[in-house]
Coordinates of C-alpha atoms and ligand atoms in Angstrom, one line a residue:
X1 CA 14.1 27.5 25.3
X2 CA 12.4 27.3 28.9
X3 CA 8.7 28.2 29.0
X4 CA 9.8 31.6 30.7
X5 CA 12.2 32.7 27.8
X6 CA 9.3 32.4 25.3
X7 CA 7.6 35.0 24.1
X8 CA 4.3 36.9 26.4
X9 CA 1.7 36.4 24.6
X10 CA -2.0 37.8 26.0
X11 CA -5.2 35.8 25.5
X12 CA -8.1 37.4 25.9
X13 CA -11.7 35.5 25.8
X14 CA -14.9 37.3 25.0
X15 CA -16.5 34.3 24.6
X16 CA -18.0 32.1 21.0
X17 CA -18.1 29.0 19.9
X18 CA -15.0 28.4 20.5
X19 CA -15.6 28.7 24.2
X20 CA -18.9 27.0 24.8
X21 CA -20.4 23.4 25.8
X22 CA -22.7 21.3 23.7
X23 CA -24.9 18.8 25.3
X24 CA -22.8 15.6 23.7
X25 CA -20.1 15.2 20.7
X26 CA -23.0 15.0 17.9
X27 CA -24.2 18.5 19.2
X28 CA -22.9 21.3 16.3
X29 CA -25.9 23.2 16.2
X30 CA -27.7 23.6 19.3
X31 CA -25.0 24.1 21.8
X32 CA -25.6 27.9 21.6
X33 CA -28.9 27.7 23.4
X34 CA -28.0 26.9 27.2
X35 CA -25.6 29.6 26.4
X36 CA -22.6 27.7 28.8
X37 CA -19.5 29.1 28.1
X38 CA -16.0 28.1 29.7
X39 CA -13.9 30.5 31.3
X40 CA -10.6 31.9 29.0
X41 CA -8.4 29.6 31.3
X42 CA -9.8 26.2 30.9
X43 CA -9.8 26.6 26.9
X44 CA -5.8 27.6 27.8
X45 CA -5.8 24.5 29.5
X46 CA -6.9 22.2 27.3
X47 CA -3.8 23.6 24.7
X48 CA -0.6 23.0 27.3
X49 CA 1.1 22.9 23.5
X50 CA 1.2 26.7 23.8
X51 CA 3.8 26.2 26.1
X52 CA 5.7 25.6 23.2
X53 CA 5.4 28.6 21.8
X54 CA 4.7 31.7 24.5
X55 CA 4.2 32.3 28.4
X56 CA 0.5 33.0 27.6
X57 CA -1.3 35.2 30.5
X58 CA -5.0 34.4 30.2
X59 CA -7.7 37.4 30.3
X60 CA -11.5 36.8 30.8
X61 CA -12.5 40.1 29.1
X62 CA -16.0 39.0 28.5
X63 CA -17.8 35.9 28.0
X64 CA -20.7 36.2 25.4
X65 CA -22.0 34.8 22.1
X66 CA -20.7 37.1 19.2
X67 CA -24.4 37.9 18.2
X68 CA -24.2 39.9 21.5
X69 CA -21.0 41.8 21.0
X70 CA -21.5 45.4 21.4
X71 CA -20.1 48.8 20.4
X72 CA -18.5 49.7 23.8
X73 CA -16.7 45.8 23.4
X74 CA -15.5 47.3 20.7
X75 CA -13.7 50.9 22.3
X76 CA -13.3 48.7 25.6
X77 CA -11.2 46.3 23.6
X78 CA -9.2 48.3 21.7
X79 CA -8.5 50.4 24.7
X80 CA -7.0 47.1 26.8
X81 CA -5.2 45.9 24.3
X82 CA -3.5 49.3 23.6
X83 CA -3.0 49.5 27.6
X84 CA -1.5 46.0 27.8
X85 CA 1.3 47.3 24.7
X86 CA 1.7 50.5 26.3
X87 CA 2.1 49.0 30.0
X88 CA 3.7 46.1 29.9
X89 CA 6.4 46.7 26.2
X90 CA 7.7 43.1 27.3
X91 CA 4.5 41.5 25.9
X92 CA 5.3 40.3 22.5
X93 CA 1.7 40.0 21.0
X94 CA -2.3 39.8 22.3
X95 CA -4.8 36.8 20.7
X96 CA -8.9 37.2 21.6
X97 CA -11.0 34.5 21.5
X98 CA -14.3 35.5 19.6
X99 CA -17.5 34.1 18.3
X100 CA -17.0 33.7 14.5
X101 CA -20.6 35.8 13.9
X102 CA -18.9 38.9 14.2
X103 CA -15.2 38.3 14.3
X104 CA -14.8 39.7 10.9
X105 CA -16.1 43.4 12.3
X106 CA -14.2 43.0 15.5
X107 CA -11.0 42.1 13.9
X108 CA -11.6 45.3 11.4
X109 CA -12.4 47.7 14.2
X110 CA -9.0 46.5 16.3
X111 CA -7.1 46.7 12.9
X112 CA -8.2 50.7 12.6
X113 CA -7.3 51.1 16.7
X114 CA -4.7 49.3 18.1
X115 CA -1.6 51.8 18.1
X116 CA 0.9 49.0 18.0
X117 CA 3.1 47.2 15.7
X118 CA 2.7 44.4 17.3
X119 CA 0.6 41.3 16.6
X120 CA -3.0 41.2 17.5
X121 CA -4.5 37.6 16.7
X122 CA -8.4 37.1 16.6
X123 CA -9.6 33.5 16.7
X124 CA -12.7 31.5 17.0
X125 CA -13.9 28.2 16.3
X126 CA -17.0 26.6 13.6
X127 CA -17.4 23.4 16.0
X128 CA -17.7 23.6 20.0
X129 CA -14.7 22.3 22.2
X130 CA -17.5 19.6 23.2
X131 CA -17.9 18.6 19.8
X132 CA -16.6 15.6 17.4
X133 CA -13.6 17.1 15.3
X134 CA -13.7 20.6 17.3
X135 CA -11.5 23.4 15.6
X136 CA -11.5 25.2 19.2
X137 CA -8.0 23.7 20.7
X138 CA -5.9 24.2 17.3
X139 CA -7.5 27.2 16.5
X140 CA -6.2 28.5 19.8
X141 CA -3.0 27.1 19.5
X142 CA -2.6 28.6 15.9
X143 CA -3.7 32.0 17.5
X144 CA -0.7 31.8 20.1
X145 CA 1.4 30.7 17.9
X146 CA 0.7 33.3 15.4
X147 CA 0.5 36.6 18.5
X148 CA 3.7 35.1 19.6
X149 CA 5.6 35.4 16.1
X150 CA 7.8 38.1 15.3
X151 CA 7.2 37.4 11.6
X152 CA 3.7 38.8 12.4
X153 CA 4.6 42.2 13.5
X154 CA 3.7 45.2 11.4
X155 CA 0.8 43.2 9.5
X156 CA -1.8 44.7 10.8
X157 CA -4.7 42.4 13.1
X158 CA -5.2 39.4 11.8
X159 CA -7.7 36.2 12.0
X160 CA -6.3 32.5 12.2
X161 CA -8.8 29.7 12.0
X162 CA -8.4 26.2 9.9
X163 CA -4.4 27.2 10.2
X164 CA -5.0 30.2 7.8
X165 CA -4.1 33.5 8.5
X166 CA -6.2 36.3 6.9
X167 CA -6.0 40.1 7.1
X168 CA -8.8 42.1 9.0
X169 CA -9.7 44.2 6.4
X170 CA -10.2 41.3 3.7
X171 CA -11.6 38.3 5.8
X172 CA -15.6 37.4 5.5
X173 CA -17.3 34.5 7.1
X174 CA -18.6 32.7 4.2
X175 CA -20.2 29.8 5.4
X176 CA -22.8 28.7 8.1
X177 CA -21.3 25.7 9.2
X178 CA -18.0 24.4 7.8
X179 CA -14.4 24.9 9.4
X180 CA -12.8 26.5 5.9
X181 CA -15.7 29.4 6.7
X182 CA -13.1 32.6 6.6
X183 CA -12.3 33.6 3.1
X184 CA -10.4 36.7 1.7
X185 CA -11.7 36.1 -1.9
X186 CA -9.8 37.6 -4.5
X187 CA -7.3 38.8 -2.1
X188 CA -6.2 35.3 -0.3
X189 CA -4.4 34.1 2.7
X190 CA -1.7 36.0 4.2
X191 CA -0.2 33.3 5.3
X192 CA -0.4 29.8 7.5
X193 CA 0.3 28.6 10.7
X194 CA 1.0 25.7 10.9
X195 CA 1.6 22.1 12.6
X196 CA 5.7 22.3 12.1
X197 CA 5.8 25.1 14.4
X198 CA 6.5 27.6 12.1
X199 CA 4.2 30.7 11.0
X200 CA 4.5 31.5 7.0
X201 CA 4.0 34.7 5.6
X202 CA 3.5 35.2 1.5
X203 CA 2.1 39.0 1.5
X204 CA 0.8 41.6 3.8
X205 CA -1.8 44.0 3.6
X206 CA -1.0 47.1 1.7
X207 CA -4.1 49.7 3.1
X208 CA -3.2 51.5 6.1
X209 CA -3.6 50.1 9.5
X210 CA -2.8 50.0 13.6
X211 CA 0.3 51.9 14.2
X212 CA -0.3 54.1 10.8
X213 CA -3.7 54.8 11.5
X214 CA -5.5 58.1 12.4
X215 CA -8.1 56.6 14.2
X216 CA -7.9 56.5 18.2
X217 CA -10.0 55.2 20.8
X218 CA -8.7 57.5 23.8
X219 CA -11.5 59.6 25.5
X220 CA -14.2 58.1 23.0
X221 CA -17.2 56.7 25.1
X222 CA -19.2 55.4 22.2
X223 CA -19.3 55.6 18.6
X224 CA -21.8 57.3 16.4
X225 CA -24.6 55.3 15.3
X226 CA -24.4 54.3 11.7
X227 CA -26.8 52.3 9.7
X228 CA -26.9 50.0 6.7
X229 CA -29.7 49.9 4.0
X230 CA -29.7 46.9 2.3
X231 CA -30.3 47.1 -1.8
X232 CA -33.4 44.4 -3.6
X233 CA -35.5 44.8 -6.3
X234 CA -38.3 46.7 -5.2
X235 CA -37.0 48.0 -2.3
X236 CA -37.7 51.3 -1.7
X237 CA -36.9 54.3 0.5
X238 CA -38.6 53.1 3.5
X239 CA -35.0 51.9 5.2
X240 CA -33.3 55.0 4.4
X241 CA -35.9 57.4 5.6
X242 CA -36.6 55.6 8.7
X243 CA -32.8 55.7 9.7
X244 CA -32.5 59.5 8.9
X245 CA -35.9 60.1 11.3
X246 CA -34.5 58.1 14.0
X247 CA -30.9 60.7 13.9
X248 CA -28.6 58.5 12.7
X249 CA -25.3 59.6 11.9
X250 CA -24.3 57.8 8.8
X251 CA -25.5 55.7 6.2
X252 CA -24.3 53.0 4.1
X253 CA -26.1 51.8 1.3
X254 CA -25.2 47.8 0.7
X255 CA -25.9 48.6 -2.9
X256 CA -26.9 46.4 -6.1
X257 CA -23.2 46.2 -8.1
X258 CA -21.6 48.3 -9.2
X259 CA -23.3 50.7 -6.6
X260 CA -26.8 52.0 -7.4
X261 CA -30.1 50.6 -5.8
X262 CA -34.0 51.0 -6.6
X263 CA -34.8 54.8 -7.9
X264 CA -36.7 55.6 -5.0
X265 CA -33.7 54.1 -2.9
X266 CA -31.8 56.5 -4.8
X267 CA -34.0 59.7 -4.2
X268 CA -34.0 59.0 -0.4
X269 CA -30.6 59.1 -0.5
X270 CA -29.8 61.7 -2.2
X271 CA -32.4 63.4 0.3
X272 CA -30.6 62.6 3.5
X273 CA -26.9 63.3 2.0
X274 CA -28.4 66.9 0.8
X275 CA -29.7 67.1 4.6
X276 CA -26.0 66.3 5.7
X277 CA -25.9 62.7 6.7
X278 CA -23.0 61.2 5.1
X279 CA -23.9 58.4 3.1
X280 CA -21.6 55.4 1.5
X281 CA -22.4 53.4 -1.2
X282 CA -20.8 50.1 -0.7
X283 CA -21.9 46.8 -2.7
X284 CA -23.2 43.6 -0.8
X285 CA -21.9 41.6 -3.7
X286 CA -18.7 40.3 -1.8
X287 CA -15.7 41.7 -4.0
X288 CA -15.2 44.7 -6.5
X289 CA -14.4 48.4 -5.8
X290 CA -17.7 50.5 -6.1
X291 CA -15.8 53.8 -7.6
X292 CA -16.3 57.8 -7.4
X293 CA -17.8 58.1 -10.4
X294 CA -19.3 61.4 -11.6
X295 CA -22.8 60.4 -10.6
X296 CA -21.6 59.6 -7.1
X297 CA -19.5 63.2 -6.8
X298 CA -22.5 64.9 -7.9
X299 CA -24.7 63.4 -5.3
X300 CA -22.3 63.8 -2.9
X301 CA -21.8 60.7 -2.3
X302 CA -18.7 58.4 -0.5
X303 CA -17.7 55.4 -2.1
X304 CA -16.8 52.7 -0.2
X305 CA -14.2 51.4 -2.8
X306 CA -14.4 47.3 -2.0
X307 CA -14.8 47.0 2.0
X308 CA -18.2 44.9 2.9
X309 CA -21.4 46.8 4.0
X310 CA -19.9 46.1 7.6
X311 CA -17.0 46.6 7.5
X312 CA -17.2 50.6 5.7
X313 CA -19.7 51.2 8.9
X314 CA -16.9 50.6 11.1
X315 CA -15.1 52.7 9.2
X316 CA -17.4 55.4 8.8
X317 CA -17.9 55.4 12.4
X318 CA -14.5 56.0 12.8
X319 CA -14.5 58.8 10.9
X320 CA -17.5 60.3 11.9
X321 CA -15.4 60.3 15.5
X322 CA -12.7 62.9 13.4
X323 CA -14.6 64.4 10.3
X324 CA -18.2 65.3 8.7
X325 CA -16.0 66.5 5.9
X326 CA -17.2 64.4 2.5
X327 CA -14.1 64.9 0.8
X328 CA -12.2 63.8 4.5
X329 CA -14.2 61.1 4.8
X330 CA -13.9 59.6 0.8
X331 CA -10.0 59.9 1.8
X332 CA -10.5 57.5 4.5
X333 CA -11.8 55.2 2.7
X334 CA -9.5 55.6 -0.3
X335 CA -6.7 54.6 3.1
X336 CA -7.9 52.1 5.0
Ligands
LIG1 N1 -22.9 32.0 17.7 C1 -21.5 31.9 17.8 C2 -20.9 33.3 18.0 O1 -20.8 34.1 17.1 C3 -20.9 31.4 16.5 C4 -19.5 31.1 16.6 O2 -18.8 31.4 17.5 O3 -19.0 30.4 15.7 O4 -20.6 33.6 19.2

């Protein structure tokens, strides 16, 4: 196949790791300071392997260190890539480039508002392009590679680093440093790309996602603030009363496993849920459902079944767009 029979494949850079300059090959921790970050085509072409796999059109769509990704990245994504599926249905797939801080949330928030069947790849990198053994150039490739296969339509947005593919809903950074960072615990890989040219698939994600979702971006200038309260021994109501003075719209509690946090903790939520701010109780613990148990009903509480503190405030953001409903909202999660 010439390169202009191969699949279109969309790369669009916000910026990362994977996209900025160290001072020398030893640098792998302080390269984020300067804050010098490559434009979306020069990583392209460092990778003219992608050739191989798609006619890749390159996108600047920002250029910032994932620490500094924002709500309205978030709708202002979602709404391009949907534009580019809906305006151009000869594009095959979309990869973003993305700092690996918050490429987890990113990737969930995409995975609950793209309307497309069609792959959405989110990629980053653990070591700088300047740096000895950098994952940036076959992280990148992978992330073409992956966008441009039809065996990864219908699966929902996923992440590829380290030549893994992992599902948006399941995928945590687990580590500060090291390459192998993106886990799915108890869940797994989806699949692998890898260095034979092909993309393998073993499983898919069952919860409800992009095309199936009832979640849309369209019209929606922000999102409504939600807030997490993180659970420790000791730790009282302070967080939770704080966040329902300064109006927030939700809150999740990162709660001790199985789901409950210090009795005062307790009180002030159950407080701010009587007052009408939706509140989920989802554990910090990394894996495990935290379950409607009569306690929680009667409290009137959401549980957050086994997404991460983050990742059920994207989702109760979302649903705070469509619903104040409780019982709505404990659907939702019971979907996605
Ligand atoms: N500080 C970087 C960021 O999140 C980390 C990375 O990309 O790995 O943008």
């Amino acid at each position: 196949m010439s390169t202009d029979s191969k699949p279109i494949v969309y790369l669009l850079g916000t910026g990362g790791t994977i996209a900025t300059q160290g001072a020398n090959r030893m640098d792998g921790t302080e390269y984020g300071t300067a804050g010098i970050r490559a434009p979306i085509q020069e990583m392209l072409d460092r990778v003219p392997e992608a050739a191989d796999f798609a006619q890749v059109k390159a996108e600047q769509f920002i250029n910032v260190a994932s620490t500094g990704i924002e709500l309205d990245h978030w709708l202002a994504l979602a709404k391009r890539i949907n534009q580019i599926f809906s305006e151009e249905p000869e594009v095959a797939g979309v990869a973003v480039t993305h700092g690996t801080a918050t490429l987890e949330e990113t990737a969930y928030f995409l995975n609950l508002t793209v309307k497309s069947r069609k792959p959405v790849v989110v990629t980053g990198a653990m070591r700088p392009p300047t740096a000895m053994g950098t994952d940036a150039d076959v992280n990148l490739l992978n992330a073409i590679q992956t966008a441009a296969s039809p065996e990864s339509v219908g699966r929902g947005v996923v992440t590829v680093l380290n030549n893994e593919i992992q599902a948006a809903r399941h995928v945590t950074k687990t580590n500060t440093y090291r390459v192998e960072t993106f886990k799915s615990g108890e869940f797994g890989f989806l699949g692998y790309a890898d260095s034979d040219h092909r993309v393998v698939y073993y499983q898919s994600p069952s919860r409800r996602h992009t095309y199936e979702s009832e979640f849309s971006v369209d019209g929606l200038t922000e999102l409504p603030r939600v807030e997490i309260a993180y659970s420790t021994a000791g730790g009282d109501g302070l967080p939770v009363r704080l966040f329902a003075e300064a109006g927030v719209s939700g809150i999740v509690s990162a709660a001790l496993a199985p789901g409950a946090s210090h009795p005062d903790q307790m009180d002030a939520l159950e407080t701010v849920t009587k007052a009408g701010i939706p509140v989920v109780i989802a554990a910090h613990v990394g894996s495990g459902r935290v379950i409607l148990t009569e306690g929680n009903m009667e409290r009137g509480y959401i549980a957050g079944d086994n997404l991460s503190p983050k990742k059920a405030r994207i989702l109760l953001m979302l649903a705070l767009t469509v619903t104040r409903d409780r019982g709505e909202i404990q659907r939702m999660f019971d979907t996605y």
